[in-house]
Coordinates of C-alpha atoms in Angstrom, one line a residue:
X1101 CA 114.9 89.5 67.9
X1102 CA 114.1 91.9 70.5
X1103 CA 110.3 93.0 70.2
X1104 CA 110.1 96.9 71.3
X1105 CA 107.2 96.5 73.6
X1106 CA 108.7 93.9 75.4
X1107 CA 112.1 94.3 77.8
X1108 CA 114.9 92.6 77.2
X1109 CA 115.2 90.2 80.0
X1110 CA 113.2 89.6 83.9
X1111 CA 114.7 92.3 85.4
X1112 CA 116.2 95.4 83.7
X1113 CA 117.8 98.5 85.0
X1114 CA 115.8 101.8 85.2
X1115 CA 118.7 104.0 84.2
X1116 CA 119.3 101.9 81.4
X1117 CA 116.7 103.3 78.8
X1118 CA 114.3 100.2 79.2
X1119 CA 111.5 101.9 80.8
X1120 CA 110.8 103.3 77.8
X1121 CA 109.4 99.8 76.4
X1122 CA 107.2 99.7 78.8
X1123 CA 103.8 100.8 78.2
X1124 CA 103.4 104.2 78.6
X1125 CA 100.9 104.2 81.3
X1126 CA 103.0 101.9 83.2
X1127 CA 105.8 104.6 82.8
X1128 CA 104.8 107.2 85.7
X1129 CA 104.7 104.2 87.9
X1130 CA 108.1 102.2 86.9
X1131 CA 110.3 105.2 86.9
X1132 CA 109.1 106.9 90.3
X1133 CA 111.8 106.8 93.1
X1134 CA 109.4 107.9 95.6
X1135 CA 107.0 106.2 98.0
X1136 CA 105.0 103.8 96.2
X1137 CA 102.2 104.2 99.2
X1138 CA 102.2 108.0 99.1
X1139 CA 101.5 108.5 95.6
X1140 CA 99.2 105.8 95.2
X1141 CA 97.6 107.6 98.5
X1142 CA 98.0 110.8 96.5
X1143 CA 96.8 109.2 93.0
X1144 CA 93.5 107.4 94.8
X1145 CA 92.8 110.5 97.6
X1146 CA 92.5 108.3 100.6
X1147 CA 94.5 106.4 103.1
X1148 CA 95.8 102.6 101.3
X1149 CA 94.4 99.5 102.9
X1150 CA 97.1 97.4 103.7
X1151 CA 96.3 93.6 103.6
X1152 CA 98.5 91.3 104.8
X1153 CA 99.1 88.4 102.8
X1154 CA 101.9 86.1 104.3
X1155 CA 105.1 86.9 106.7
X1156 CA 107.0 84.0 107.4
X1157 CA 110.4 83.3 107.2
X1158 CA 112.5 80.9 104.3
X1159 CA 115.6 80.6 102.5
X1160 CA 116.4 82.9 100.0
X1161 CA 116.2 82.0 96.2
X1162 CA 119.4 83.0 93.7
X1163 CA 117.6 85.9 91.8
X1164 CA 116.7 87.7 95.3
X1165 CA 120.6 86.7 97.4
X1166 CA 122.3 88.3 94.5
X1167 CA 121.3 91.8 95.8
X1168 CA 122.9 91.5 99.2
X1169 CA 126.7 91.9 99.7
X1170 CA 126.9 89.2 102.0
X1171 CA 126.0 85.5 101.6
X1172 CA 122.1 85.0 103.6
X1173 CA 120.8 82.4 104.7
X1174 CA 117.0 83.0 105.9
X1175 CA 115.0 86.1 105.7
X1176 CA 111.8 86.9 106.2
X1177 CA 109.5 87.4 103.8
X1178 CA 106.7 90.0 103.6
X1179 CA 103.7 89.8 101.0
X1180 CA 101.1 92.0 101.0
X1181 CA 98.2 94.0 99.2
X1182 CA 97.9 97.4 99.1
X1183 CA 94.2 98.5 98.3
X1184 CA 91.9 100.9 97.7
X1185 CA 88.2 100.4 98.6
X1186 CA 89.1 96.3 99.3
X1187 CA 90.2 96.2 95.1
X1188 CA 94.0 95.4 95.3
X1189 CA 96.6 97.9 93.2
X1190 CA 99.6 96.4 94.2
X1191 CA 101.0 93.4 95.7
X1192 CA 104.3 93.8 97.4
X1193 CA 106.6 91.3 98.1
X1194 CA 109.5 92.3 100.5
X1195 CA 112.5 90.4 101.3
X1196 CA 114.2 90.9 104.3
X1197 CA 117.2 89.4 105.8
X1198 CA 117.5 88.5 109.5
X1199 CA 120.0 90.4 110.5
X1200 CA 118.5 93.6 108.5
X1201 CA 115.1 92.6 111.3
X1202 CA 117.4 92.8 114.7
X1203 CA 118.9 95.8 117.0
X1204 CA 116.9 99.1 116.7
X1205 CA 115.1 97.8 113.6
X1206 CA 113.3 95.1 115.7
X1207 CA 111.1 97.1 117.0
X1208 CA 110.3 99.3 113.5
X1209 CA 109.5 96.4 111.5
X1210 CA 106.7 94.8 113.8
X1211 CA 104.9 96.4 110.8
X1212 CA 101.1 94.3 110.9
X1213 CA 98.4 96.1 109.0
X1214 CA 101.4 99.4 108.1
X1215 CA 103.1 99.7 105.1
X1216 CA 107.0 99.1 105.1
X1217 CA 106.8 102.3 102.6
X1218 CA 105.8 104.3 105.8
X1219 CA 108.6 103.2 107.6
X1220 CA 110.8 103.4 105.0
X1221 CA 110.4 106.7 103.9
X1222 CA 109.2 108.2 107.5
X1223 CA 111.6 111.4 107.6
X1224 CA 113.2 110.6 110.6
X1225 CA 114.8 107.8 109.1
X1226 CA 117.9 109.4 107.0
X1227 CA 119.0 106.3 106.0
X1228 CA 116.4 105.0 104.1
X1229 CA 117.0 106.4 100.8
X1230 CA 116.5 103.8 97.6
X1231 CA 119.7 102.8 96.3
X1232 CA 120.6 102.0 93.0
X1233 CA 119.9 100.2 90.4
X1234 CA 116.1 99.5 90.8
X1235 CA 115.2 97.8 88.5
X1236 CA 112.0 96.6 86.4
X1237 CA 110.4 93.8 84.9
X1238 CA 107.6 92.2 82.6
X1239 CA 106.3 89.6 84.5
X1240 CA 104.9 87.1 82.5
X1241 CA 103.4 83.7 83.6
X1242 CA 106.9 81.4 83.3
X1243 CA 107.8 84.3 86.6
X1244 CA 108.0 83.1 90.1
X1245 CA 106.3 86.4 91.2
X1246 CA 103.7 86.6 88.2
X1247 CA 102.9 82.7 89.9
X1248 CA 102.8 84.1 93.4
X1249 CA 100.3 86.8 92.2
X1250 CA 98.2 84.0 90.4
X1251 CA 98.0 82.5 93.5
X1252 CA 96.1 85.4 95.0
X1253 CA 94.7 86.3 92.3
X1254 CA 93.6 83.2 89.8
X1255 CA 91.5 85.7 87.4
X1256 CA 95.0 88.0 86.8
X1257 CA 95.9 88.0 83.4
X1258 CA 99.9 88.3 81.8
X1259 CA 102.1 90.3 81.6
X1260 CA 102.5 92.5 85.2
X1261 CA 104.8 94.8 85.3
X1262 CA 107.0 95.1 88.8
X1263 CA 110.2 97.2 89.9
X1264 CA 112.2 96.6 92.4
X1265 CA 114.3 98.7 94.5
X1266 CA 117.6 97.9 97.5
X1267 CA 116.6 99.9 100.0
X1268 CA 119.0 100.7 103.4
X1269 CA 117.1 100.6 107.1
X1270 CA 119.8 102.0 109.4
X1271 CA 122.1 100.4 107.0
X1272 CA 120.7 97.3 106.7
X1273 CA 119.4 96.0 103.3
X1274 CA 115.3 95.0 102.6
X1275 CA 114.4 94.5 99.1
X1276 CA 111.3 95.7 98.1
X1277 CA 109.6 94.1 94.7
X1278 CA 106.5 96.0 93.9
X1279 CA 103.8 94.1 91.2
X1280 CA 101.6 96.3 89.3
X1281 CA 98.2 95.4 89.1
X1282 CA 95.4 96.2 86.0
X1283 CA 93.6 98.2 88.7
X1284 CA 96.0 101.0 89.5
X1285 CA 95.8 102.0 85.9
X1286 CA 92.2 103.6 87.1
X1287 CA 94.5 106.4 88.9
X1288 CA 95.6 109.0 87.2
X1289 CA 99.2 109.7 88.5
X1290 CA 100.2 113.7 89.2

């Protein structure tokens, strides 16, 4: 029996209805295809703080490969906190594959304290629009990312909620998963 405040499964598409069992608050945040950083920048009325968590590189795990057309070995992973006032809104994990990190993009994603939004959506860069499906999720504490943000943060509490979104750097593919924390609900959104 499906409960209607809860989604279906992990990861569910946008387009599909399912925002709408999210919580309503969460809503203006899920749905948005924009910039994460500029309307949290816009929601908060500062710059973000952007602290960097962890970039290393690994093997990619089932749920993430399965958004790449092509089989990947290693990417390099990008964690990090975007803040306002040292209080952490949003933890963003990014996945991005080797290949999607060499040529011209070398050079753009020597990212340190920036956010990959900025580079993302800088409007120079024509090929950087999301692609579908993003998708979003109830994170709950049985999820690899809901673990990763315990980690972090021991004191968080379940569920998170998260999207996700394919994005295209010079048409190479970075996934972008984006966890919701308590504190950005202190924003209102525009």
């Amino acid at each position: 029996m499906i409960h209607r405040n809860r989604l279906r499964s992990a990861w569910n598409r946008v387009g599909s209805g399912e925002i709408h069992r999210a919580p309503r608050e969460w809503q203006p945040w899920l749905s948005d295809t924009g910039s994460l950083t500029q309307k949290i920048e816009k929601a908060i009325g500062q710059k973000l703080e952007v602290r960097v968590l962890r970039d290393y590189s690994q093997s990619l795990n089932n749920d993430e490969s399965r958004y790449f057309r092509f089989r990947i070995r290693r990417c390099r992973v990008r964690e990090v906190f975007l803040c306002a006032n040292n209080v952490p809104l949003v933890i963003a994990h990014s996945v991005i594959p080797t290949l999607s990190s060499s040529g011209s993009n070398h050079a753009i994603l020597r990212l340190g304290k920036k956010p990959l939004g900025a580079v993302l959506f800088a409007k120079t860069r024509k090929h950087s629009k999301p692609k579908p499906p993003r998708e979003i999720a109830r994170l709950d504490k049985s999820s690899a990312l809901w673990q990763k943000c315990s980690r972090y943060l021991p004191e968080i509490s379940s569920p998170l909620w998260a999207r996700r979104t394919l994005y295209s750097l010079k048409g190479h593919p970075i996934l972008v998963n984006e966890i919701f924390l308590p504190e950005l609900l202190r924003y209102s959104v525009a």
